[in-house]
Short mmCIF file of C-alpha atoms and ligand atoms in Angstrom, two decimals:
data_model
loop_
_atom_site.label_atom_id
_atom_site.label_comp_id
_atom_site.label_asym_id
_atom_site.label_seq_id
_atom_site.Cartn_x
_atom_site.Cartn_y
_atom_site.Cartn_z
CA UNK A 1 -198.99 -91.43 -133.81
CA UNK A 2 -196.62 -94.01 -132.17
CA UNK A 3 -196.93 -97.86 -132.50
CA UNK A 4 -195.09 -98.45 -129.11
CA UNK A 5 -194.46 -97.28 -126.30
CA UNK A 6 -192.30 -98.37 -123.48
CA UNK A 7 -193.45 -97.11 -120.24
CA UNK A 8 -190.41 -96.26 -117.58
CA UNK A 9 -192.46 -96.91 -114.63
CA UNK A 10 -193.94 -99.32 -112.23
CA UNK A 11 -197.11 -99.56 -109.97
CA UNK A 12 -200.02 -98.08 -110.64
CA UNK A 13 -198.79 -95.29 -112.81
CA UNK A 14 -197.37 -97.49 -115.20
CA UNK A 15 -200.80 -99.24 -115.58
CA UNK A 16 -202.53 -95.81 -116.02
CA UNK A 17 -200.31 -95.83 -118.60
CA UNK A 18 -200.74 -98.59 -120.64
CA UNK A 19 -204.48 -97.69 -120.45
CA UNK A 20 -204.24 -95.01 -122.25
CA UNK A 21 -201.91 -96.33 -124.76
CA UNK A 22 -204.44 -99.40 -125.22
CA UNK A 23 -207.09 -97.27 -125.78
CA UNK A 24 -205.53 -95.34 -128.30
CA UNK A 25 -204.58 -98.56 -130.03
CA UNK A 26 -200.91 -98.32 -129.23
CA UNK A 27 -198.70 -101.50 -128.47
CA UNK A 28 -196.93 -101.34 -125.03
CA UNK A 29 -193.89 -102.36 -123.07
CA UNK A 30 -193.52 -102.96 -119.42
CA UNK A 31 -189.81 -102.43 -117.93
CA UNK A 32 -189.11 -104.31 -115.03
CA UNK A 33 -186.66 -105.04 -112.29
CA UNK A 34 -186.00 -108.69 -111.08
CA UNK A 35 -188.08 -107.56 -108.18
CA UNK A 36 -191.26 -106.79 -110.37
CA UNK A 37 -191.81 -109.82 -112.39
CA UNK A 38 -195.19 -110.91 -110.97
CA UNK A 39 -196.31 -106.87 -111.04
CA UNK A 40 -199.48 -106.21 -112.90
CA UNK A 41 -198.01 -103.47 -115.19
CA UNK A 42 -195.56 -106.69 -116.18
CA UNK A 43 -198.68 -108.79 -117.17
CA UNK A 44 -201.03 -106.68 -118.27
CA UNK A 45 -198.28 -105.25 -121.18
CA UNK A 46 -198.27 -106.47 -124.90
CA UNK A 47 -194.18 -106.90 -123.93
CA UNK A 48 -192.10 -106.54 -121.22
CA UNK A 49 -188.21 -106.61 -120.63
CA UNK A 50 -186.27 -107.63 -117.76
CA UNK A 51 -183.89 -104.14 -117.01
CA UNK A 52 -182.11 -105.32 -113.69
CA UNK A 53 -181.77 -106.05 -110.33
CA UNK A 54 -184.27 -104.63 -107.52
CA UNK A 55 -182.33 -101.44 -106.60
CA UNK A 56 -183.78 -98.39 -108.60
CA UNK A 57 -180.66 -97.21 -109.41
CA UNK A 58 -179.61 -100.50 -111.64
CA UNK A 59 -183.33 -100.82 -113.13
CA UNK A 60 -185.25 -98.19 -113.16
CA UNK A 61 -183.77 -95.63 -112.88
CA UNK A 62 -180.79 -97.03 -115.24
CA UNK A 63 -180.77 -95.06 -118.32
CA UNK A 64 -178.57 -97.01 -121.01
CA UNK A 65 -180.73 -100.26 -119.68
CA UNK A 66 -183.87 -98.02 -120.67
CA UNK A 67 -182.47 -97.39 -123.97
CA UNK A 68 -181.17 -101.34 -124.81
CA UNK A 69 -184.84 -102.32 -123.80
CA UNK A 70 -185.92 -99.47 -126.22
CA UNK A 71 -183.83 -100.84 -128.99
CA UNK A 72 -184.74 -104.25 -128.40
CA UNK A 73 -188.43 -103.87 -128.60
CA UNK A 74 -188.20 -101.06 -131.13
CA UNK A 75 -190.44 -98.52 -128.75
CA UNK A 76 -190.58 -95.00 -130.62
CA UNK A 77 -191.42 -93.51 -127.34
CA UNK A 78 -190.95 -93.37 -123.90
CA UNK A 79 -193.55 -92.01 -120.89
CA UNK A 80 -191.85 -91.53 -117.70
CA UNK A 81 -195.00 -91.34 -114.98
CA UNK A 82 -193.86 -89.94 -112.25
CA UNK A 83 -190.68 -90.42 -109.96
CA UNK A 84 -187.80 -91.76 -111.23
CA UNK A 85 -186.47 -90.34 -114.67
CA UNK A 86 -189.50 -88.15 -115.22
CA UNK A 87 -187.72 -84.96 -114.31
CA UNK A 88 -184.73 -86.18 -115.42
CA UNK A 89 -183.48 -83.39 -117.94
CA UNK A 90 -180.51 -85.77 -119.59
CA UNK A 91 -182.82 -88.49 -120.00
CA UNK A 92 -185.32 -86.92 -122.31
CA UNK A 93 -181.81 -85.38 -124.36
CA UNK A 94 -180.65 -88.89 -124.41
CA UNK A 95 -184.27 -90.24 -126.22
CA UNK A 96 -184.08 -87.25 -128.35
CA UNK A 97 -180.36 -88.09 -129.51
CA UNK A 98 -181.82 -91.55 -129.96
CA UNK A 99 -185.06 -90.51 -132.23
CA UNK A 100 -186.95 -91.88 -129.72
CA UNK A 101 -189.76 -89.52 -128.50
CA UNK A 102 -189.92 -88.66 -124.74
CA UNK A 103 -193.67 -87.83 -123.94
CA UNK A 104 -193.52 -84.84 -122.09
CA UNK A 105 -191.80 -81.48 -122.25
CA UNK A 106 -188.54 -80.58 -123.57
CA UNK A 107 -185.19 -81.29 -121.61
CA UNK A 108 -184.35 -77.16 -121.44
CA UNK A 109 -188.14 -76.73 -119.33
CA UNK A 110 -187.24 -79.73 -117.36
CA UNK A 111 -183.89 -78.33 -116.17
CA UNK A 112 -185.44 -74.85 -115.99
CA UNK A 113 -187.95 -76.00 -113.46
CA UNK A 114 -185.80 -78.71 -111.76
CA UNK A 115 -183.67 -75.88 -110.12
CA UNK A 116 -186.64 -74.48 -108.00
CA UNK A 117 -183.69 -70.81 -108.12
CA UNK A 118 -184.37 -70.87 -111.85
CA UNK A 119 -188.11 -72.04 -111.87
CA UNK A 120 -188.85 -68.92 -109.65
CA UNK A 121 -187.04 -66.38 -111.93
CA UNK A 122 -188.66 -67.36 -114.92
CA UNK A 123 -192.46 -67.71 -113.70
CA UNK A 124 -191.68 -64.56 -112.10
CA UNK A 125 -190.59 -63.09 -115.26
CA UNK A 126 -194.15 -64.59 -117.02
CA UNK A 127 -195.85 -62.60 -114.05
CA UNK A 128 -196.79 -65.27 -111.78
CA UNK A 129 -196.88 -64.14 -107.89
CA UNK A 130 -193.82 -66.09 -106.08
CA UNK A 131 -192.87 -66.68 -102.21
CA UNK A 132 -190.85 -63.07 -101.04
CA UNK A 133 -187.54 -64.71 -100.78
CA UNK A 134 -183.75 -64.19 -101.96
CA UNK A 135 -182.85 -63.35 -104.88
CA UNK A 136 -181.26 -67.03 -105.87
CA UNK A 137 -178.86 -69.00 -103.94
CA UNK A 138 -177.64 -68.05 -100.54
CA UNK A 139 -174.36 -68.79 -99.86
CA UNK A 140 -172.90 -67.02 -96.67
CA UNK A 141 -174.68 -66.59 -92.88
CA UNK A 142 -173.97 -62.65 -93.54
CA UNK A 143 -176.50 -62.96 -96.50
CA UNK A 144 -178.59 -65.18 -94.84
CA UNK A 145 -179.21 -62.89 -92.04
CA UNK A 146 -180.01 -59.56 -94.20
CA UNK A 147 -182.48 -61.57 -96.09
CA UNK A 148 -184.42 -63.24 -93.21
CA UNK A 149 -184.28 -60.38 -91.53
CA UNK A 150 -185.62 -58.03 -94.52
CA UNK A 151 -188.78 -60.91 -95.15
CA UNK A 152 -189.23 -61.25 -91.42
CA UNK A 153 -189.06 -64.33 -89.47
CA UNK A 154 -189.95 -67.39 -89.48
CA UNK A 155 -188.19 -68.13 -93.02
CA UNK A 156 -187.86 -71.38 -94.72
CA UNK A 157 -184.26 -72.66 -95.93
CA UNK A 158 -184.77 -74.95 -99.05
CA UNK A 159 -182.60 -76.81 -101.12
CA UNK A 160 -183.08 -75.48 -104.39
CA UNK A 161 -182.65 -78.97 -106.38
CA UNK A 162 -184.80 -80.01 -103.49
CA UNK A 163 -188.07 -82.14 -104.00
CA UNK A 164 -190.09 -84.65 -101.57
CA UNK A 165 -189.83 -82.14 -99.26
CA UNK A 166 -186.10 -83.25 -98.33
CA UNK A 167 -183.76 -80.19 -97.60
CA UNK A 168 -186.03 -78.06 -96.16
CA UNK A 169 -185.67 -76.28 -92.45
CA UNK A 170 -187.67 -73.69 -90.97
CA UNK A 171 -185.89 -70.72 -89.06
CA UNK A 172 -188.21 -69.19 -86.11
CA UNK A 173 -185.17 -66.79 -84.94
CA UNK A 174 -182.41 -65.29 -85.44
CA UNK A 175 -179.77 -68.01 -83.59
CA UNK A 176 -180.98 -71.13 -85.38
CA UNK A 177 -180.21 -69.70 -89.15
CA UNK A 178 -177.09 -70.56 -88.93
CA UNK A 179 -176.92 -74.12 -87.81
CA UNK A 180 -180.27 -74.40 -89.96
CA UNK A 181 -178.20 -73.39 -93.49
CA UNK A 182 -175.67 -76.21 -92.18
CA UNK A 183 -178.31 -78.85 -91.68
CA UNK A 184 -180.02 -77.92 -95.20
CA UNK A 185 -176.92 -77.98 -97.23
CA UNK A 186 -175.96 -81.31 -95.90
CA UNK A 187 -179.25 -82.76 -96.02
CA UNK A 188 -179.48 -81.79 -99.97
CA UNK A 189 -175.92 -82.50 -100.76
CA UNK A 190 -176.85 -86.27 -99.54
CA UNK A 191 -180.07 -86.38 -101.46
CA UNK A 192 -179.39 -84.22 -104.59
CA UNK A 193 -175.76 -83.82 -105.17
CA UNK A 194 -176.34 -80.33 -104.76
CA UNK A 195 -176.16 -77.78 -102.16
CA UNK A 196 -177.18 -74.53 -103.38
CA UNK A 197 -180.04 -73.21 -100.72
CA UNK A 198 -182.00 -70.51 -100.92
CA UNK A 199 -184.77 -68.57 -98.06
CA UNK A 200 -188.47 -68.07 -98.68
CA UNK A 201 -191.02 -66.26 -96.11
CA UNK A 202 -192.27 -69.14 -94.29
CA UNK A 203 -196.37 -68.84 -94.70
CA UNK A 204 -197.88 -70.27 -91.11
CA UNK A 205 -201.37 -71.32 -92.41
CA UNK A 206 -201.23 -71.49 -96.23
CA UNK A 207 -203.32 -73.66 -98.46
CA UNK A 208 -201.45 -75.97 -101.22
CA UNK A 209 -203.29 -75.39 -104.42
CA UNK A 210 -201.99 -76.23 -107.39
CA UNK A 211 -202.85 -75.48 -111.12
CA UNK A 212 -202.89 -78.20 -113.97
CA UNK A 213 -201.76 -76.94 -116.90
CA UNK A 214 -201.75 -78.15 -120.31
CA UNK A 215 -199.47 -77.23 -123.79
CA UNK A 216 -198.62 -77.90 -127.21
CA UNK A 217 -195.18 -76.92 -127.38
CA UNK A 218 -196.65 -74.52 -130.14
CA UNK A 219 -197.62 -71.78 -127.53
CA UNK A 220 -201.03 -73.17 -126.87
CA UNK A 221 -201.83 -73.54 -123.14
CA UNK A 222 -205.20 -74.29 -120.94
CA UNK A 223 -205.69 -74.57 -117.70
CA UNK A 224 -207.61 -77.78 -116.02
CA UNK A 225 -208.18 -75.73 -112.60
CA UNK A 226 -206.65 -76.56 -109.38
CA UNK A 227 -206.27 -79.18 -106.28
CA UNK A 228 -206.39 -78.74 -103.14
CA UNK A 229 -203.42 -80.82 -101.91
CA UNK A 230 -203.30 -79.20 -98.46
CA UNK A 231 -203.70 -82.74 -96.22
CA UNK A 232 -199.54 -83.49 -96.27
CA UNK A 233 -197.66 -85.29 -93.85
CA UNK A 234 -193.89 -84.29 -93.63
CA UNK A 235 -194.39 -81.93 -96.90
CA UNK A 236 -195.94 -85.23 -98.84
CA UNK A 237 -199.39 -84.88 -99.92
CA UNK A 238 -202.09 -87.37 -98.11
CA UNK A 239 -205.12 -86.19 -99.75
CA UNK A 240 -206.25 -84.54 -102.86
CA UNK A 241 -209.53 -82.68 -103.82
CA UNK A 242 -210.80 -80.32 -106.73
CA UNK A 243 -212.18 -78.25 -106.87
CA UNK A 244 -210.39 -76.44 -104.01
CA UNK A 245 -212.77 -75.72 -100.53
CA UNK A 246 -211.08 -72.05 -100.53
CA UNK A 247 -211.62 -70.79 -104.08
CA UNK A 248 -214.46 -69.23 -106.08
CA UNK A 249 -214.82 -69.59 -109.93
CA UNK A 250 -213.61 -65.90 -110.23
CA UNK A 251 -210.47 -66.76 -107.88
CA UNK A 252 -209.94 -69.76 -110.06
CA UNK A 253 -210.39 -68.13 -113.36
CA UNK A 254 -207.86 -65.69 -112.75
CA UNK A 255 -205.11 -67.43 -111.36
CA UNK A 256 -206.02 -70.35 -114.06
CA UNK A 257 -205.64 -67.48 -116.91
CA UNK A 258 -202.39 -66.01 -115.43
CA UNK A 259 -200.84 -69.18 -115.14
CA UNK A 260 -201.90 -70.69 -118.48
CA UNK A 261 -200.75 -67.68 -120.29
CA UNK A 262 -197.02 -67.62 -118.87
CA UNK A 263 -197.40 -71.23 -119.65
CA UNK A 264 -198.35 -70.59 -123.53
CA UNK A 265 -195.57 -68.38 -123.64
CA UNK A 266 -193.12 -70.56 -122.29
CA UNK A 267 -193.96 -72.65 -124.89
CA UNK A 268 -194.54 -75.57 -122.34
CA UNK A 269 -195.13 -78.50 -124.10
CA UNK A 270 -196.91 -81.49 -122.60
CA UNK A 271 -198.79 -81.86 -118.77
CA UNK A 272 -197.61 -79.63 -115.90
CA UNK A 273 -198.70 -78.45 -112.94
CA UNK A 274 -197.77 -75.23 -111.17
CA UNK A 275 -197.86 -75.44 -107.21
CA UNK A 276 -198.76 -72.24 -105.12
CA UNK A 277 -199.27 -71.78 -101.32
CA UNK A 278 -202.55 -69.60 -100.96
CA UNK A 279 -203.15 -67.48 -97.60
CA UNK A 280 -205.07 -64.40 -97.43
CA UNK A 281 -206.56 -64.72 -100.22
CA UNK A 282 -203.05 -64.51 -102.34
CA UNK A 283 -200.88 -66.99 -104.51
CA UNK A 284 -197.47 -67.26 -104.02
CA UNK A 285 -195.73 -70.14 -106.61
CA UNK A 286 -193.33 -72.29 -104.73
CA UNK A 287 -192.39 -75.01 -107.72
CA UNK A 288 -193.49 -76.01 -110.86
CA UNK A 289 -193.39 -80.02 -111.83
CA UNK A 290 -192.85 -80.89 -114.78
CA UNK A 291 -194.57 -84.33 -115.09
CA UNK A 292 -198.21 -86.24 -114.84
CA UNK A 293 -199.02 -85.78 -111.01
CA UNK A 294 -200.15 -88.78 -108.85
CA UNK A 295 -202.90 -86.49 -107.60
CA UNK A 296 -203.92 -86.12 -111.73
CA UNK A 297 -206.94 -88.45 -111.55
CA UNK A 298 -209.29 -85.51 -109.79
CA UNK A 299 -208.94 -83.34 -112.15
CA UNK A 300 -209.39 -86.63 -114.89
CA UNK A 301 -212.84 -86.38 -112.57
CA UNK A 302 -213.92 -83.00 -112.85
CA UNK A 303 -212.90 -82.49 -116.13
CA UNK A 304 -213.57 -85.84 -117.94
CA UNK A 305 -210.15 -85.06 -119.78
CA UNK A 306 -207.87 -87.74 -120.04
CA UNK A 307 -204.31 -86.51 -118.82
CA UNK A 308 -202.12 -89.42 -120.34
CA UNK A 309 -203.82 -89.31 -124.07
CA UNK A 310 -203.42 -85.50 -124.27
CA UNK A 311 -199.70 -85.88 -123.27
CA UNK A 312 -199.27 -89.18 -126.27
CA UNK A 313 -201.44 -86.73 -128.67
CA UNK A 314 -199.37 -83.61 -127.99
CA UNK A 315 -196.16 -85.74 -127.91
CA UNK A 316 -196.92 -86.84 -131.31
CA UNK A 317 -196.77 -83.31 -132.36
CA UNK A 318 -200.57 -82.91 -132.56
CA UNK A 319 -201.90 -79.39 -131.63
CA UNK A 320 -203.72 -78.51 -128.70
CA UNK A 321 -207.58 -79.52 -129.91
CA UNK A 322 -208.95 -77.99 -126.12
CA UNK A 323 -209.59 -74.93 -125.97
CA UNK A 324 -210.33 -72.93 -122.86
CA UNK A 325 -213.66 -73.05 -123.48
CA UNK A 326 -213.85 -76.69 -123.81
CA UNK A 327 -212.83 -76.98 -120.07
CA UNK A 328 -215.25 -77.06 -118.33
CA UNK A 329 -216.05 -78.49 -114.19
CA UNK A 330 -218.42 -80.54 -113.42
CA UNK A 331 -218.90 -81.75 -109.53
CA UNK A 332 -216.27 -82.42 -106.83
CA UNK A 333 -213.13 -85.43 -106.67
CA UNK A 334 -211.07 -86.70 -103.81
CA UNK A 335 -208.25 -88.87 -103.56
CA UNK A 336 -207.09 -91.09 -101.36
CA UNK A 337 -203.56 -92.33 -101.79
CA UNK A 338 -203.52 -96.05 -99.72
CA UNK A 339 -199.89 -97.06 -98.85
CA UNK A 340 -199.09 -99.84 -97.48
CA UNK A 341 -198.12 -98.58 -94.18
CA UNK A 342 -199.28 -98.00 -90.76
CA UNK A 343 -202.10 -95.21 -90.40
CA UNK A 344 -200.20 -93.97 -87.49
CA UNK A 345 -196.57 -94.83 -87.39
CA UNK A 346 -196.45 -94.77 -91.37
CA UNK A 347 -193.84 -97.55 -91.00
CA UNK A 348 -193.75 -99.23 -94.53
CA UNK A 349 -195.45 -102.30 -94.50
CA UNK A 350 -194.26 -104.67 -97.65
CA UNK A 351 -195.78 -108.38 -98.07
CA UNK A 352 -198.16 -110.33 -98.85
CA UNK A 353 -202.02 -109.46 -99.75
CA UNK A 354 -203.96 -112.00 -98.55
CA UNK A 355 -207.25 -110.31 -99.64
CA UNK A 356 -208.03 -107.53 -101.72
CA UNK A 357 -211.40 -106.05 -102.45
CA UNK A 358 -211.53 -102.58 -103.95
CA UNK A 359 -214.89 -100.91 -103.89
CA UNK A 360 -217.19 -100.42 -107.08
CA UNK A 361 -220.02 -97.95 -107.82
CA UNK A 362 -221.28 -95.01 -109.29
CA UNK A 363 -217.90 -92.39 -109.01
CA UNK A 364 -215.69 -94.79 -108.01
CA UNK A 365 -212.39 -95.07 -109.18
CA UNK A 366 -209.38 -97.52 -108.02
CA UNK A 367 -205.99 -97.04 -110.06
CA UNK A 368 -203.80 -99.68 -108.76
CA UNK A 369 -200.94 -102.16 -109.40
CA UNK A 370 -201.88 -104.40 -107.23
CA UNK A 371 -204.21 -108.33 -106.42
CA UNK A 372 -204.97 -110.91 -104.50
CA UNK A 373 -201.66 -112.74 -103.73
CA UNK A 374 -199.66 -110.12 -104.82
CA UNK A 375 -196.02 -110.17 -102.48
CA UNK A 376 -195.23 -105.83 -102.48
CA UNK A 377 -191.88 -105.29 -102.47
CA UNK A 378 -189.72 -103.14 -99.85
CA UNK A 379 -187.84 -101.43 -102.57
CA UNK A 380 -190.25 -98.91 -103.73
CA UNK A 381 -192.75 -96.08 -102.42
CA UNK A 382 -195.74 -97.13 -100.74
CA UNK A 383 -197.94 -96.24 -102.33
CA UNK A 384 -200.08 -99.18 -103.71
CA UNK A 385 -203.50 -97.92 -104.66
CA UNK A 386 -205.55 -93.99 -105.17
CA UNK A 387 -209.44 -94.27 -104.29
CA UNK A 388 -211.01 -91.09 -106.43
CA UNK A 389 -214.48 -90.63 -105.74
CA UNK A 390 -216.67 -88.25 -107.60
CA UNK A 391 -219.75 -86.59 -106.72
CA UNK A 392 -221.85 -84.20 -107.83
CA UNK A 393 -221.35 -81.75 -104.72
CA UNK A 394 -218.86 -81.83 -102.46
CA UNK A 395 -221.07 -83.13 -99.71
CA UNK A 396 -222.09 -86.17 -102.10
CA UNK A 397 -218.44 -86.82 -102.77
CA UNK A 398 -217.85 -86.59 -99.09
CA UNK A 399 -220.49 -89.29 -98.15
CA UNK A 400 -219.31 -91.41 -101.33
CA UNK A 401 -215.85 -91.57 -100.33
CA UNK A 402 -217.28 -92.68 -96.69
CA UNK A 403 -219.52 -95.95 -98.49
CA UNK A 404 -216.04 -96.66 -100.69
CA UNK A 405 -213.80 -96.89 -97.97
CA UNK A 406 -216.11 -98.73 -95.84
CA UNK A 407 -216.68 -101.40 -99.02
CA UNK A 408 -211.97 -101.20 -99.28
CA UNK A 409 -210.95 -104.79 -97.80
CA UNK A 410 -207.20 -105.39 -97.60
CA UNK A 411 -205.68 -107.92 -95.85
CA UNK A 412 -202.10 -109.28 -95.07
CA UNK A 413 -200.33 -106.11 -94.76
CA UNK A 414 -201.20 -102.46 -93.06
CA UNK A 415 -202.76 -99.22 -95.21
CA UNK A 416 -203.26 -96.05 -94.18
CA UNK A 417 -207.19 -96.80 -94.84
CA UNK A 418 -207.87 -96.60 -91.39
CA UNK A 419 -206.68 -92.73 -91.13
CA UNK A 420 -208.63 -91.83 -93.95
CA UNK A 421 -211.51 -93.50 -92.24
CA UNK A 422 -210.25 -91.18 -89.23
CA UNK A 423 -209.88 -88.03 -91.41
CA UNK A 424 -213.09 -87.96 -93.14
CA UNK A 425 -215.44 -87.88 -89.99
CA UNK A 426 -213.96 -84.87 -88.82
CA UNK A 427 -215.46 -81.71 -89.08
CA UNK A 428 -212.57 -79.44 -89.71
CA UNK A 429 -212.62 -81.90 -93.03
CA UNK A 430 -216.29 -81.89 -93.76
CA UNK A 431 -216.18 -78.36 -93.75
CA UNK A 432 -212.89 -77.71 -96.05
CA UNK A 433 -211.67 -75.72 -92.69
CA UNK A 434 -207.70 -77.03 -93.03
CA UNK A 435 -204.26 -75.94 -94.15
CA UNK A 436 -200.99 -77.77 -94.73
CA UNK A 437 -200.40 -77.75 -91.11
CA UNK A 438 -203.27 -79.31 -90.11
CA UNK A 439 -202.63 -82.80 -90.43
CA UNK A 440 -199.45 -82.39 -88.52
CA UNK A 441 -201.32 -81.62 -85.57
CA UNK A 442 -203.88 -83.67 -86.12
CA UNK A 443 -201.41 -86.52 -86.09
CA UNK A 444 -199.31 -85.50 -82.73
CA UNK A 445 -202.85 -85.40 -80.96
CA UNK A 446 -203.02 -88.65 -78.15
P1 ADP B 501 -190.79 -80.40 -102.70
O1 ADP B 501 -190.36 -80.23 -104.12
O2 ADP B 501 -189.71 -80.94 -101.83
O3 ADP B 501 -192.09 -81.12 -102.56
P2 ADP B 501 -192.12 -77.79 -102.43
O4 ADP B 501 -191.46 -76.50 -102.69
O5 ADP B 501 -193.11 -78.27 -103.43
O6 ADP B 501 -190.99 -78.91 -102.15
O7 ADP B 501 -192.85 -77.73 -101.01
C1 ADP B 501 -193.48 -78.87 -100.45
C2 ADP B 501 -194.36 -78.45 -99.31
O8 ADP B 501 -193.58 -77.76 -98.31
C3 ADP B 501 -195.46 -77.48 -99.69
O9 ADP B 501 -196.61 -78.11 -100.18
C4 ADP B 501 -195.71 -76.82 -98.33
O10 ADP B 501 -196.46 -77.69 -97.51
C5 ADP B 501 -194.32 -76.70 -97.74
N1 ADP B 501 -193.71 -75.39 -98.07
C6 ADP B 501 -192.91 -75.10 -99.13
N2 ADP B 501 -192.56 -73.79 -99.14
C7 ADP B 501 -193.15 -73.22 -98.07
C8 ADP B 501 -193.19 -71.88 -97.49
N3 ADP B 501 -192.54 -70.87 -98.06
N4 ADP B 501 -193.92 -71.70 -96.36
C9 ADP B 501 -194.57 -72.72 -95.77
N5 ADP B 501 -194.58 -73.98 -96.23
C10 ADP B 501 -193.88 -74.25 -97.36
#
């Protein structure tokens, strides 16, 4: 087992972190920019090193300031969370070279998956449904139109080192494919340095449902079930629940056994989770991430697992002690992620918190970096806070989540509390009735 680890991260991720580390008796350092220095995950550490100015790109996301902080503490690992380097393929090489362990998988099934051309060739290859689409990267209008017109219209032009739902453009006909291919390209050449695009059937009313998965790295592999992570505003997910409205346990044991067995013989190593659009009662995989997921905490719920000390466990080169069997689902989870922004506009809204009270209770669970006084930055995502609430039925998890968010005082800034106060008294929601488009419209109602 490791006697320290530095966590790469900020927020509340990085706390989730050091929880588990704390709990599994493991020292921990906090990384911070000059930005963070009052942040919880700063205090709350055993140690914590100064890595740069605000700007991601000269703190955290800096990766021979990582390493000098790693040397200077003497950390013999590193967990990413999510965002930043967590998908970064060079980064986990760079640990390696350095004996220092990265806890998650290895670089090759980061890159693998990071190229969403190659990720669909090789779960394809394990026999895992994928969106009808090109064959790889599209390069010229000619090919553009044969395809498109071979899947039928509307198709979807994505970037393929796409990801936050940037580079993406939907085609209705014919005329726009070619302008659309433009707009794509430029759009992920800006964002990813890369503009390699590819075309995927565009599904009109699919579900997002996505599959935790779990290996060793020794060709072991479970699966934790799905989420539902179908409430998404431009692409980015809102709200989270498992088990999924739209599946039965036989629908969710056999996509969970398909997917966990091209998993095991990937030889994944470490937390992933494989994401799949679901209409008609079909699967189609559209990416796999390769990383904890914010939206991990529901299935912590259902499952009573603990994501973060099965990722340090299997890091440490520990077998897979779960079995399939061992999984097992008990009740229903939602999350809430609360950003500081407004519930309508979604303008970010950085400051001061004048007043914080999260709510308490049976099933009720706040992960946040956050308190009273705290000044949140403008340099970072939103997101400041996920309310999980767990019942035994979906119903009871439904009227829980109402009593939290009612209890939820924050004042000083804006948070999208309000729209989930919104979203959870209507009925298309209180009766699972909704697909990714549905907050969309819900939204561009008066
Ligand atoms: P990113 O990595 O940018 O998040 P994903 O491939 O995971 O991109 O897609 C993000 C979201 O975009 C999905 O959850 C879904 O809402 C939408 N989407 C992606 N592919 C399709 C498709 N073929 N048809 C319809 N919607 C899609």
């Amino acid at each position: 087992m490791f006697d320290k680890v530095l966590i790469a991260n900020r927020g509340e991720i990085a706390l989730r972190i050091q929880r588990a580390c704390k709990e599994l008796g493991i020292a921990t350092v906090a990384v911070h920019s000059t930005a963070d220095a009052e942040a919880m995950h700063v205090r709350l550490a055993d140690e914590s090193v100064c890595i740069g100015p605000p700007q991601a790109s000269d703190s955290y996301l800096n990766i021979p300031r990582l390493l000098a902080a790693c040397e200077i503490t003497g950390a013999d690992a590193v967990h990413p969370g999510y965002g930043f380097l967590s998908e970064n393929a060079r980064f986990a090489e760079i640990l390696e070279d350095h004996n220092i362990t990265f806890i998650g998988p290895s670089s090759e099934h980061i890159r693998i998956m990071g190229d969403k051309i190659a990720a669909k060739e090789t779960v394809q290859r394990l026999g895992i449904p994928v969106v009808p689409g090109s064959e790889g990267g599209v390069r010229g209008d000619l090919e553009a139109r044969k395809v498109s017109e071979a899947i039928g219209y509307p198709v979807l032009v994505k970037a393929a080192s796409g990801g936050g739902g940037r580079g993406m453009k939907v085609v209705h006909k014919p005329e726009d494919l070619s302008s659309s291919m433009a707009a794509a390209r430029s759009e992920a050449k800006a964002a990813f340095g890369d503009d390699t695009v590819y075309i995927e059937k565009f599904l009109t009313r699919p579900r997002h449902i996505e599959i935790q998965v779990f290996g060793d790295g020794q060709g072991n592999a479970v699966h934790l079930g799905e989420r539902d992570c179908s409430l998404q505003r431009r692409h980015q997910k809102v709200l989270e629940e498992a088990p999924s409205p739209a599946l039965n346990a036989d629908s969710r044991r056999r996509i969970g056994e398909t997917v966990a067995k091209a998993i095991g013989d990937l030889g994944y190593r470490s937390a992933g989770t494989v994401e799949f659009l679901y209409e008609d009662g079909q699967f189609f995989f559209i990416e796999m991430n390769t990383r904890l997921q914010v939206e991990h905490p529901v299935t912590e719920m259902i499952t009573g697992i603990d994501l973060v000390l099965e990722q340090i466990r299997v890091a440490s080169g520990s077998q897979l002690t779960l079995t399939q069997d061992d999984v097992t689902f008990s009740g229903h989870a939602i999350e809430c992620r609360i950003n500081a922004e407004n519930p309508r506009t979604f303008r970010p809204s950085p400051g001061r918190i004048t007043y914080w009270h999260p709510p308490g209770g049976l099933g009720v669970r706040v992960d946040s970096g956050v308190y009273q006084g705290y000044s949140i930055p403008p340099y970072y995502d939103s997101l400041i806070g996920k309310l999980v609430v767990h019942g035994k039925t979906r119903n009871e998890c439904l009227m829980r989540l109402k009593r939290a968010l009612s209890e939820f005082v924050i004042d000083g800034i804006e948070t999208t509390i309000p729209l989930f106060n919104e979203l959870i008294r209507q009925p298309d929601i209180a009766n699972g009735m909704y697909d990714i488009h549905w907050l969309e419209k819900f939204l561009s109602k008066p």
